[in-house]
Coordinates of C-alpha atoms in Angstrom, one line a residue:
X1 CA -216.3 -29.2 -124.9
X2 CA -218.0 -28.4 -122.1
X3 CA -214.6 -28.8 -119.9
X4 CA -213.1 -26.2 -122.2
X5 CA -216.0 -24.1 -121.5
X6 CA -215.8 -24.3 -117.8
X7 CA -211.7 -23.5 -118.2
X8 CA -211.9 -20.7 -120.2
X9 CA -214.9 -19.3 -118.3
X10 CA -212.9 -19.4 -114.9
X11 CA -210.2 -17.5 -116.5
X12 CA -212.1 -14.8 -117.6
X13 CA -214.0 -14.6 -114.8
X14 CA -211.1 -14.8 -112.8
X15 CA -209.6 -12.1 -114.7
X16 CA -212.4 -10.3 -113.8
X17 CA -212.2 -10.3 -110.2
X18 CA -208.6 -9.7 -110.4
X19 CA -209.3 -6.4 -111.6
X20 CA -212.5 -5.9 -109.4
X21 CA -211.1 -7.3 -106.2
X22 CA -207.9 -5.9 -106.4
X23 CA -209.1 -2.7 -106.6
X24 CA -211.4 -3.2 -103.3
X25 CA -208.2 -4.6 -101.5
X26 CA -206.4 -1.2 -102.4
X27 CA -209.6 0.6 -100.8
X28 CA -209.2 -1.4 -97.7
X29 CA -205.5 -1.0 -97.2
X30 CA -205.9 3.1 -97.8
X31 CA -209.0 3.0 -95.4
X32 CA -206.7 0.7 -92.6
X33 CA -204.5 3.8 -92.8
X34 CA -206.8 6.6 -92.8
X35 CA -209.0 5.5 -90.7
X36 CA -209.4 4.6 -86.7
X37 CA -210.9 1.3 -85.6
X38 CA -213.8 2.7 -84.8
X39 CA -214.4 4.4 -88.2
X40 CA -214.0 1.3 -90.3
X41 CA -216.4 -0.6 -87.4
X42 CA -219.5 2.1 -89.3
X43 CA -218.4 1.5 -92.5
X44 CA -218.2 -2.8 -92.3
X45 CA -221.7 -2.4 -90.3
X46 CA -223.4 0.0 -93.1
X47 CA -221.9 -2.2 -95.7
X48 CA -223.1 -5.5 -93.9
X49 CA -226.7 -4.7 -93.6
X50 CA -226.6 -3.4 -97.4
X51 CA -225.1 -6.6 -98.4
X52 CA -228.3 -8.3 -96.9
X53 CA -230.9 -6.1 -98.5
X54 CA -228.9 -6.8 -101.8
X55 CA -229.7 -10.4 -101.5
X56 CA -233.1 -9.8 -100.3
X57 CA -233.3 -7.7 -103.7
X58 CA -232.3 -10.8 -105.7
X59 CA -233.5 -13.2 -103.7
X60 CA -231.7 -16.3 -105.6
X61 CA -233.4 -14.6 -108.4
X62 CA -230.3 -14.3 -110.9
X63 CA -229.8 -18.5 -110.9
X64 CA -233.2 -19.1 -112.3
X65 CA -232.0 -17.4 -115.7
X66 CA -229.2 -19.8 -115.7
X67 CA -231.6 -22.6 -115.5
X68 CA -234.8 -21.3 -117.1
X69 CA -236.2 -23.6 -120.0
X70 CA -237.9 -20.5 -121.4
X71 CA -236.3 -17.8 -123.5
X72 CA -233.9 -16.5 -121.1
X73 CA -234.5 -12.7 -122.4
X74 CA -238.1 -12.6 -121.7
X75 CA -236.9 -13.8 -118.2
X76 CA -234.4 -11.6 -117.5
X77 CA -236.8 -9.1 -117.9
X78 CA -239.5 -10.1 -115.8
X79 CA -237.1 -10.6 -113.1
X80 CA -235.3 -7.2 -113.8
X81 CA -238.7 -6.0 -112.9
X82 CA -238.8 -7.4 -109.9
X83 CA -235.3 -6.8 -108.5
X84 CA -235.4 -3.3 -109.4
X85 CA -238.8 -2.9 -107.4
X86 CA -237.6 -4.5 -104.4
X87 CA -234.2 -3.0 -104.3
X88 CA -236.3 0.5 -104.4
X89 CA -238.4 -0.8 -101.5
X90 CA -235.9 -1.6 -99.7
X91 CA -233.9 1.5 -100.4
X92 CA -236.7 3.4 -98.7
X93 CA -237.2 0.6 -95.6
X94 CA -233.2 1.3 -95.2
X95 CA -233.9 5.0 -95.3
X96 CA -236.6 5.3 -92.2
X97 CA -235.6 2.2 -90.2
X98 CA -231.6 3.1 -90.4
X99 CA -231.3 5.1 -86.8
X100 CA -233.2 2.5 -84.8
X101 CA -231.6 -0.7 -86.0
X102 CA -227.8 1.3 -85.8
X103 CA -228.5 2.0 -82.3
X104 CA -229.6 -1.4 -81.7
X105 CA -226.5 -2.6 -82.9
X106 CA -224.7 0.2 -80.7
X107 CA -223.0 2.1 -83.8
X108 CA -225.7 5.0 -83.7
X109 CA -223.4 7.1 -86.3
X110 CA -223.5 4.4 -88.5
X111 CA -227.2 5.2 -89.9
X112 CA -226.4 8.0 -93.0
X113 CA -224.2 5.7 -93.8
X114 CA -226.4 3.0 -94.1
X115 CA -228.8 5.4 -95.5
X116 CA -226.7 6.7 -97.8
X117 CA -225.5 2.9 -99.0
X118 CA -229.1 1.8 -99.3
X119 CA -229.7 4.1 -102.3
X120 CA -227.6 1.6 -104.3
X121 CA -229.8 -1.2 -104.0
X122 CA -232.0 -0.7 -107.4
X123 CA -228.7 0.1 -109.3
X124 CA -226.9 -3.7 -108.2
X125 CA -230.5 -4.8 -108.6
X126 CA -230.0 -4.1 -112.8
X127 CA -226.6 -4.9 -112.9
X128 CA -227.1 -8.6 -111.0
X129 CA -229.4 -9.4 -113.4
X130 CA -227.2 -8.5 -116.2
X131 CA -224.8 -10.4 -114.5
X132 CA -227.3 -13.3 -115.0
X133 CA -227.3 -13.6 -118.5
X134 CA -224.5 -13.5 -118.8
X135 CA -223.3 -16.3 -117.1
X136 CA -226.1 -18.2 -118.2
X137 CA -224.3 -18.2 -121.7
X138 CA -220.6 -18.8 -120.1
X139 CA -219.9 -15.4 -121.5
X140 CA -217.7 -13.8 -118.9
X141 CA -215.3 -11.7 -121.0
X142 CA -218.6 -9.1 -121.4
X143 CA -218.4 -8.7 -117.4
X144 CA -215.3 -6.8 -117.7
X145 CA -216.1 -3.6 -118.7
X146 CA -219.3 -3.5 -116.3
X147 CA -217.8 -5.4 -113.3
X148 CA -214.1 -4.6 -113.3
X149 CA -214.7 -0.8 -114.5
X150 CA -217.6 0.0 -112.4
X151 CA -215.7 -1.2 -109.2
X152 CA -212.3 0.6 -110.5
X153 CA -214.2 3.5 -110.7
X154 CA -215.9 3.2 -107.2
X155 CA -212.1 2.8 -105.8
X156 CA -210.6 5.5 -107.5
X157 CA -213.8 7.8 -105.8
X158 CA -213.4 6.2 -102.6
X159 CA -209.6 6.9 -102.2
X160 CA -209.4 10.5 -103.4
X161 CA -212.3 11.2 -100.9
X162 CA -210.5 9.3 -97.9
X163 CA -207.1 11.2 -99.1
X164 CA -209.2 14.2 -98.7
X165 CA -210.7 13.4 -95.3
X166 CA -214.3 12.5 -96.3
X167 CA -213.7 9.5 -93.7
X168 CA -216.3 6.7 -93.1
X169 CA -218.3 8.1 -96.2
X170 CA -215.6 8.0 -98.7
X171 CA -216.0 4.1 -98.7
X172 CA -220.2 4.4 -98.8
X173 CA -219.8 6.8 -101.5
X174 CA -217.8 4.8 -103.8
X175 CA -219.6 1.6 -103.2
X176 CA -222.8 4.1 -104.4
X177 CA -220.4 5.0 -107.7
X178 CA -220.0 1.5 -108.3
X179 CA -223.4 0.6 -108.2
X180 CA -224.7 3.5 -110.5
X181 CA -221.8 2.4 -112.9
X182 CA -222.2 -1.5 -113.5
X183 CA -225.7 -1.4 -114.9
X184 CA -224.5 1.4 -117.4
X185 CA -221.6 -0.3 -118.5
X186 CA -223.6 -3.4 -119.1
X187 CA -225.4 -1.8 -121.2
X188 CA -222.6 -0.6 -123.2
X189 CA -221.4 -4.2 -123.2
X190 CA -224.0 -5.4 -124.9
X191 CA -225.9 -6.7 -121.9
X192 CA -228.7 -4.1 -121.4
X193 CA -232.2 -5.9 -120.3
X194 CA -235.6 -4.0 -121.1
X195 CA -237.9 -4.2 -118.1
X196 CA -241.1 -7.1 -118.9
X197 CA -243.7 -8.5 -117.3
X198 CA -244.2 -12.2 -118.1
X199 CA -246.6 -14.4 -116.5
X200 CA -245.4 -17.8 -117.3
X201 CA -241.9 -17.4 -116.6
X202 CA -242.7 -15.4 -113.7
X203 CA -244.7 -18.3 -112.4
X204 CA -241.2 -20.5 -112.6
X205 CA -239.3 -17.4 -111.4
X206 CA -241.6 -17.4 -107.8
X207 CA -241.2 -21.3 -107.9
X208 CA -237.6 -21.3 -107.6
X209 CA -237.7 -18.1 -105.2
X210 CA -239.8 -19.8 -102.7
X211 CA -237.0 -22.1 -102.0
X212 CA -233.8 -20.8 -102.9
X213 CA -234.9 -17.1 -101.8
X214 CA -234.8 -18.2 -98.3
X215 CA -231.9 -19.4 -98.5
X216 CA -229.8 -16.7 -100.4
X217 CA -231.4 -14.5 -97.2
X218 CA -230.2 -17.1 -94.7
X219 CA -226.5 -17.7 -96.3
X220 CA -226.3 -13.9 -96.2
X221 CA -227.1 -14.0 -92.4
X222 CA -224.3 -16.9 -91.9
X223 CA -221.6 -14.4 -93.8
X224 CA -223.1 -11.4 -92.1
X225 CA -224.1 -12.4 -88.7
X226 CA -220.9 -12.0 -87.0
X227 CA -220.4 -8.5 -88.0
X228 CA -223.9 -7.6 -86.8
X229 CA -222.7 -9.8 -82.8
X230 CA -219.6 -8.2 -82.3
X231 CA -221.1 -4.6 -83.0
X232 CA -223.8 -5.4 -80.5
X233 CA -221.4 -6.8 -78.1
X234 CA -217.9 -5.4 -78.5
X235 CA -218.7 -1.9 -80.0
X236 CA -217.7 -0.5 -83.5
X237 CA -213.6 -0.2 -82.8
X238 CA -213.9 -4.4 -82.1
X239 CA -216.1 -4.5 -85.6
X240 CA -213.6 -2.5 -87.2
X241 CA -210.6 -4.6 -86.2
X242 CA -212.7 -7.5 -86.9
X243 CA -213.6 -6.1 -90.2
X244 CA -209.9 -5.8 -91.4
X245 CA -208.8 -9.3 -90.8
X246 CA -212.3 -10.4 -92.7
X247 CA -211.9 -8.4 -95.7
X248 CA -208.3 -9.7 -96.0
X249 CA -209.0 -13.3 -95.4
X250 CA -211.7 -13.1 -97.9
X251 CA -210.4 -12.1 -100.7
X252 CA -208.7 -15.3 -101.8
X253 CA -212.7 -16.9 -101.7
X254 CA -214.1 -13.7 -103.5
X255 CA -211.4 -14.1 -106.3
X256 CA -211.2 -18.0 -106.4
X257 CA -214.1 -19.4 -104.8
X258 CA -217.2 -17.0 -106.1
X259 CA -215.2 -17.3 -109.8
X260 CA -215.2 -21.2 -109.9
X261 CA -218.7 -21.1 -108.4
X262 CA -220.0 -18.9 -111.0
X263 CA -218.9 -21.3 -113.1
X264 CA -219.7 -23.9 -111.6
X265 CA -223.7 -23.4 -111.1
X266 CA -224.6 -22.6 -115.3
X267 CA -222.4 -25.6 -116.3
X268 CA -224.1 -28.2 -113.9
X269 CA -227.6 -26.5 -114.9
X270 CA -226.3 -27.2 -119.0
X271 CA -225.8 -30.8 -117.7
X272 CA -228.7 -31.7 -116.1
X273 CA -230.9 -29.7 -118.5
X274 CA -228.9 -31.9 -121.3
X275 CA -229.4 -34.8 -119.5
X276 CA -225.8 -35.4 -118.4
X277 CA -226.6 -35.8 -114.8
X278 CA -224.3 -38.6 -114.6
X279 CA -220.9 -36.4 -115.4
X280 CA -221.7 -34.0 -112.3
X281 CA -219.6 -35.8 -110.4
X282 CA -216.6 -35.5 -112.2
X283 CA -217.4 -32.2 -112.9
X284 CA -217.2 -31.7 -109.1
X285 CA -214.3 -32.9 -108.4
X286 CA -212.3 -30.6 -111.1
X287 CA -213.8 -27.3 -108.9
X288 CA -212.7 -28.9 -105.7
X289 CA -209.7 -29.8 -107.0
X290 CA -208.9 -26.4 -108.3
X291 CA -210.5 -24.5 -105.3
X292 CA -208.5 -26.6 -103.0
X293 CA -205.4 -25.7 -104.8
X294 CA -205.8 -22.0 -105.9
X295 CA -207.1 -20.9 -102.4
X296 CA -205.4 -23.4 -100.5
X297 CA -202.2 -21.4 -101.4
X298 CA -203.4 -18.5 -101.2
X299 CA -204.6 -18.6 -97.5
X300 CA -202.0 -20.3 -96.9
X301 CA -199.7 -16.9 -97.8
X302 CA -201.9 -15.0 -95.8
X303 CA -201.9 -17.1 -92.6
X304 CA -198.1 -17.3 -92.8
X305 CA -198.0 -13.4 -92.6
X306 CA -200.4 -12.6 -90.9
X307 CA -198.6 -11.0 -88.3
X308 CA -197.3 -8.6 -90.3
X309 CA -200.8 -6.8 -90.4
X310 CA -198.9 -4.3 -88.3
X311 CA -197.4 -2.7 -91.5
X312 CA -200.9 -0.5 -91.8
X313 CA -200.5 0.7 -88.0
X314 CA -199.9 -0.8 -84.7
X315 CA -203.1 -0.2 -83.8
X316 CA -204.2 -3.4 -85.9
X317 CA -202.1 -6.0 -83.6
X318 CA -205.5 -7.4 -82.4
X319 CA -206.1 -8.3 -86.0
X320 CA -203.3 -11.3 -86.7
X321 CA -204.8 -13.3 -84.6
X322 CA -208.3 -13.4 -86.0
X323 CA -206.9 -13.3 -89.4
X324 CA -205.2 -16.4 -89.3
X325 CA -208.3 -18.7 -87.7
X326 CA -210.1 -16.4 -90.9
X327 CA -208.0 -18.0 -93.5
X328 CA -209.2 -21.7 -92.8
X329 CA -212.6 -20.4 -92.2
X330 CA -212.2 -18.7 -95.8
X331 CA -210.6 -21.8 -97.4
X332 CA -214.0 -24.3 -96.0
X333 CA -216.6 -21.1 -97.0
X334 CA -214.9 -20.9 -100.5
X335 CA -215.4 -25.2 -101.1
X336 CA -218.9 -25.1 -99.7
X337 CA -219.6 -22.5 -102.2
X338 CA -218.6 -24.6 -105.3
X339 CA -220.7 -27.8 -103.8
X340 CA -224.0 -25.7 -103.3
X341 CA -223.9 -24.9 -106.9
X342 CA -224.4 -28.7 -107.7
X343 CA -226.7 -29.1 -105.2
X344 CA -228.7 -26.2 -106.5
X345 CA -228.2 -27.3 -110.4
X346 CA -229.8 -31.1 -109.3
X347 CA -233.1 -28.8 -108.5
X348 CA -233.0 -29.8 -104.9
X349 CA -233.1 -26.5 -103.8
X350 CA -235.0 -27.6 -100.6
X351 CA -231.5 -29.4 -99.7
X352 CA -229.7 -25.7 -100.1
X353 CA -231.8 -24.3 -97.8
X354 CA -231.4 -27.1 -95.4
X355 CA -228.3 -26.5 -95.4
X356 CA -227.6 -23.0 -95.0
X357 CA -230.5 -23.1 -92.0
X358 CA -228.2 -25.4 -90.0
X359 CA -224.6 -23.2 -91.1
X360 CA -227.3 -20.3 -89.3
X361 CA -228.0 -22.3 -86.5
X362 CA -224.8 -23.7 -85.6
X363 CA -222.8 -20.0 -86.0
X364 CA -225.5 -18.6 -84.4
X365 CA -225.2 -20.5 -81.1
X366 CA -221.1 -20.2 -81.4
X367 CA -221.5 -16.2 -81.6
X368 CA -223.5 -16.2 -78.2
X369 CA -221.2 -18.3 -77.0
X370 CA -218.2 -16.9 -78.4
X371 CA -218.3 -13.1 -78.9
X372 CA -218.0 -12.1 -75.3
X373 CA -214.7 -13.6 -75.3
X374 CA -213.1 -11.2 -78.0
X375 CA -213.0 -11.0 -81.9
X376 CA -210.4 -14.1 -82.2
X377 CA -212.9 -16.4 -80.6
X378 CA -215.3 -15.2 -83.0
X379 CA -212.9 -16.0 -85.8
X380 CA -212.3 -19.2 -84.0
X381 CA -216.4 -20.0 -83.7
X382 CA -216.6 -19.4 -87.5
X383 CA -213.7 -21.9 -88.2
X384 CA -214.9 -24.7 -85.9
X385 CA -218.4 -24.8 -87.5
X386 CA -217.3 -24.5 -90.9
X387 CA -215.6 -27.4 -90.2
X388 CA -218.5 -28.9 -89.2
X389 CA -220.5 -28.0 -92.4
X390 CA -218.1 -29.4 -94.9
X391 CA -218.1 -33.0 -94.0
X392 CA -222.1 -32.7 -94.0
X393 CA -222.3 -31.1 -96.8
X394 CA -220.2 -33.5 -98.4
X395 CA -222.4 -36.6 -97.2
X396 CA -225.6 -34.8 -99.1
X397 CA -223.8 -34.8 -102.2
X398 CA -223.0 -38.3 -101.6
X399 CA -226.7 -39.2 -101.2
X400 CA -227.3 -36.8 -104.5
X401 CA -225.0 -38.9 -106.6
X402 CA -222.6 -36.2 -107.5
X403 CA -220.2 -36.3 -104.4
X404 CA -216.6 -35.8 -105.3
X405 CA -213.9 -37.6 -104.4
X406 CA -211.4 -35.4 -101.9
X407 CA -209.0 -37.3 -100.2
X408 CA -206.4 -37.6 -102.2
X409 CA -206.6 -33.8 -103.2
X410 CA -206.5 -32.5 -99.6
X411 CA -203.5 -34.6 -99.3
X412 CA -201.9 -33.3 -101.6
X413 CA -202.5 -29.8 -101.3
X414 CA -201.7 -30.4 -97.5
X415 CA -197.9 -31.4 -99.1
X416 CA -197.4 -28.2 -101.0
X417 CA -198.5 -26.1 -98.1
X418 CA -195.7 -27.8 -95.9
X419 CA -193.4 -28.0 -98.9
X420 CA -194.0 -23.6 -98.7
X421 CA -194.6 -23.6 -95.1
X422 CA -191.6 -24.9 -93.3
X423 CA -188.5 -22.9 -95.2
X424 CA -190.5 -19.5 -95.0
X425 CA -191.1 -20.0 -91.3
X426 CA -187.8 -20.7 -90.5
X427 CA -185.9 -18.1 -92.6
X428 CA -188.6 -16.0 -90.5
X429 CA -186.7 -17.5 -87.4
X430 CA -183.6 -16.8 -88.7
X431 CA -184.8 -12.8 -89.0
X432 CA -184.9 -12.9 -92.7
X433 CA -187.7 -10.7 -93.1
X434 CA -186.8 -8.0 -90.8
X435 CA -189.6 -6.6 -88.0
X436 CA -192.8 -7.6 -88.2
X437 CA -193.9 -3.8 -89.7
X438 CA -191.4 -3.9 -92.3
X439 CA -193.4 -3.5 -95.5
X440 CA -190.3 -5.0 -97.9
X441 CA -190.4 -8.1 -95.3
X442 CA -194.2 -9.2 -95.3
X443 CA -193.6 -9.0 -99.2
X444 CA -190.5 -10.8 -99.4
X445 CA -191.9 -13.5 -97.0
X446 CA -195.1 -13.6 -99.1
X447 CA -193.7 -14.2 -102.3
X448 CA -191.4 -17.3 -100.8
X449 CA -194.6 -18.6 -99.3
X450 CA -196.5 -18.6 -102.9
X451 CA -193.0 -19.4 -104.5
X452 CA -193.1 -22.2 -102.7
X453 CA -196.5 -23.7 -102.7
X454 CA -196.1 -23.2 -106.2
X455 CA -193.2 -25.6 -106.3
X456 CA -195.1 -28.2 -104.1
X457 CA -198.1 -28.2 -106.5
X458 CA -195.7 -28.9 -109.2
X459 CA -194.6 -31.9 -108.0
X460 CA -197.9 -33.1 -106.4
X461 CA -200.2 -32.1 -108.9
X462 CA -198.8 -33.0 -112.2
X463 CA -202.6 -34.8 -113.4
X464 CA -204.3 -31.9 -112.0
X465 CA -202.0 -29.6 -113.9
X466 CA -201.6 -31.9 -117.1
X467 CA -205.9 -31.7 -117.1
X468 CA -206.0 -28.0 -117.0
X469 CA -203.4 -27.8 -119.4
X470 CA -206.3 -30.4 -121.7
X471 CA -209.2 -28.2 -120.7
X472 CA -207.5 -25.2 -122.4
X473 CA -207.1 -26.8 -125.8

């Protein structure tokens, strides 16, 4: 039952951020070709430091509805209350301090768009929490219509206003769009939330803030950070090139990763609050498995073209580079992603933190080591300590009791990608694809890549495949 749930759960979901994702990948792609480096450099550093005051806003707020013992109504409402008010708060914090932390960061004409931006805190505030309940109930097909449609919406605004030269704010003004939208649709989904105030579950809501607030602010930083170095110390046309080969290489965790995460974190809260600790584990290992193996082909698609990035311009060269170190960055980020929700669901939350503090830490000392030295080192600094964090990360859940097993599954997923690998590289060789700008090439080579890997996981993951198959019945 509960492996059904999980199943059908990730396909919705995922079908959600098909539509969602999708749409922002179309943005990006317009934007690469409408816009110079530096312009997308204002737009990636507006959209970073509104990305950090939306998880200020919920500060791992949205999680404790999943795991509340309480009605989970009168707690969505008490912490709709308080998202709301601190989105607005920061909406206004954005709105003064914008010109001095923009010029700090040396992209002075970033700040109206950062001002702009920060009016859509309160507006993802209500829609998070939405969010919230529903996953608490695995109930995912309700997050089309407010997910998928609000950020549909907010591309279709943002590309008519690029096509019709509104520049760096066509992307600001979408994102705004988008916000404004979800909580509406929600509402029409059936997942509106009445503001409350509620003392004792607001009294378990701060007790699971203290902790895991921190540390939603602190992973934030580790995903964030590197925008914020390279603007200081490259300028905004390095964040800009940077800031393509990001967005590109993480899409594969946004649509894989964050799905099977989301998943992932109100299951292992049903099984510890049923007293089923001892089947997180094995629930563990079926996410790595399947994040290993979705994204693992996935990234590996994108590495294997990544050269062909020139199809949006020539000016984006510098960007192959960076994009392929990007992918196994991506590909560690999205597996740490899926492990944090167990750790979190065992009510260690002090372990979470931990462990984003050190991620901080550790990408923290590689920027200042790194960034001087150009925006493929950075991409290189990001891959080396995620590589770091996974085997650590890994050895906690091992103390926790719910370490999965991930040998054999790396293995195996390391077979397919050679299986894809090696006849799409050498067809490349062979000039099969055409030049490296040729749009019908990076296509073609793309598809024979996942046509591939597809074939490989055939043959290696038959039990993998054969349980999926099981979890769908």
């Amino acid at each position: 039952m509960t492996r059904g749930l999980a199943v059908r759960g990730s396909l919705w979901l995922g079908a959600v951020n098909l539509v969602s994702k999708s749409s922002q990948m179309v943005v990006t792609l317009v934007l690469a070709t409408l816009l110079t480096q530096g312009e997308l450099g204002l737009v990636a550093l507006a959209v970073a430091m509104v990305n950090l005051g939306q998880v200020v806003q919920s500060i791992g707020v949205y999680d404790v509805i999943s795991r509340t013992a309480h009605d989970p109504r009168r707690m969505a409402g008490t912490v709709l209350t308080t998202s709301v008010g601190v989105g607005a708060l920061l909406a206004v914090v954005l709105a003064f301090a914008a010109t001095p932390i923009t010029a700090l960061l040396g992209a002075p004409d970033a700040a109206p768009l950062v001002r702009l931006a920060a009016l859509s805190l309160p507006f993802s505030a209500a829609g998070g929490v939405q969010m919230g309940l529903m996953h608490r109930d695995l109930d995912f097909r309700r997050r089309m219509l407010p997910d998928a449609g609000g950020a549909v919406l907010g591309a279709v605004v943002t590309v008519v206003l690029a096509l019709r030269g509104a520049g760096p704010s066509a992307l600001v003004v979408g994102l705004l769009c988008t916000a404004v939208a979800q909580p509406v649709l929600g509402a029409l989904a059936g997942g509106g939330v009445r503001f409350a105030w509620h003392g004792d579950v607001a009294a378990e809501a701060l007790r699971w803030i203290s902790v895991v607030g921190p540390a939603a602010v602190v992973a934030a930083l580790v995903v964030n950070v590197d925008y914020l170095a390279v603007g200081h110390v490259l300028g905004p046309d390095a964040v800009g090139v940077y800031s393509l080969a990001y967005r590109i290489a993480w899409v594969p965790y946004i649509m894989v990763g964050v799905v099977l995460g989301a998943v992932a974190f109100p299951l292992c809260a049903r099984l510890v609050r049923e007293g089923r600790r001892d089947e997180l584990a094995a629930a563990m290992g079926r996410f790595t498995r399947a994040v290993l193996v979705v994204t693992g082909g996935l990234y590996l698609a994108v590495a294997v073209v990544g050269d062909r990035i020139v199809v949006l311009g020539a000016r984006w060269a510098p960007a192959a580079a960076p994009l392929v170190l990007l992918c196994g960055y991506g590909l560690g980020i999205s597996v740490l992603h899926v492990w944090y929700q167990a750790v979190k669901a065992t009510g260690r939350a002090e372990l979470y933190l931990a462990l984003e503090c050190a991620h901080l830490l550790l990408i923290a000392v590689a920027l200042a080591v790194a960034t001087r030295y150009g925006v493929a080192a950075v991409a290189g600094a990001q891959l080396a300590v995620v590589c770091v964090v996974v085997p650590l990360t890994w050895s906690l859940l091992r103390r926790l009791g719910v370490a999965p097993a991930v040998g054999g599954t790396a293995a195996r997923v390391l077979a397919a990608a050679l299986i894809a690998a090696v006849p799409a590289v050498v067809l490349d060789r062979l000039g099969t694809f055409g030049p490296a700008d040729s749009l019908v090439g990076a296509l073609a080579e793309g598809v024979v890549v996942l046509l591939g890997y597809g074939v490989g996981t055939l043959l290696v993951h038959r039990a993998a495949l054969d349980e999926l198959r099981g979890g769908l019945r």
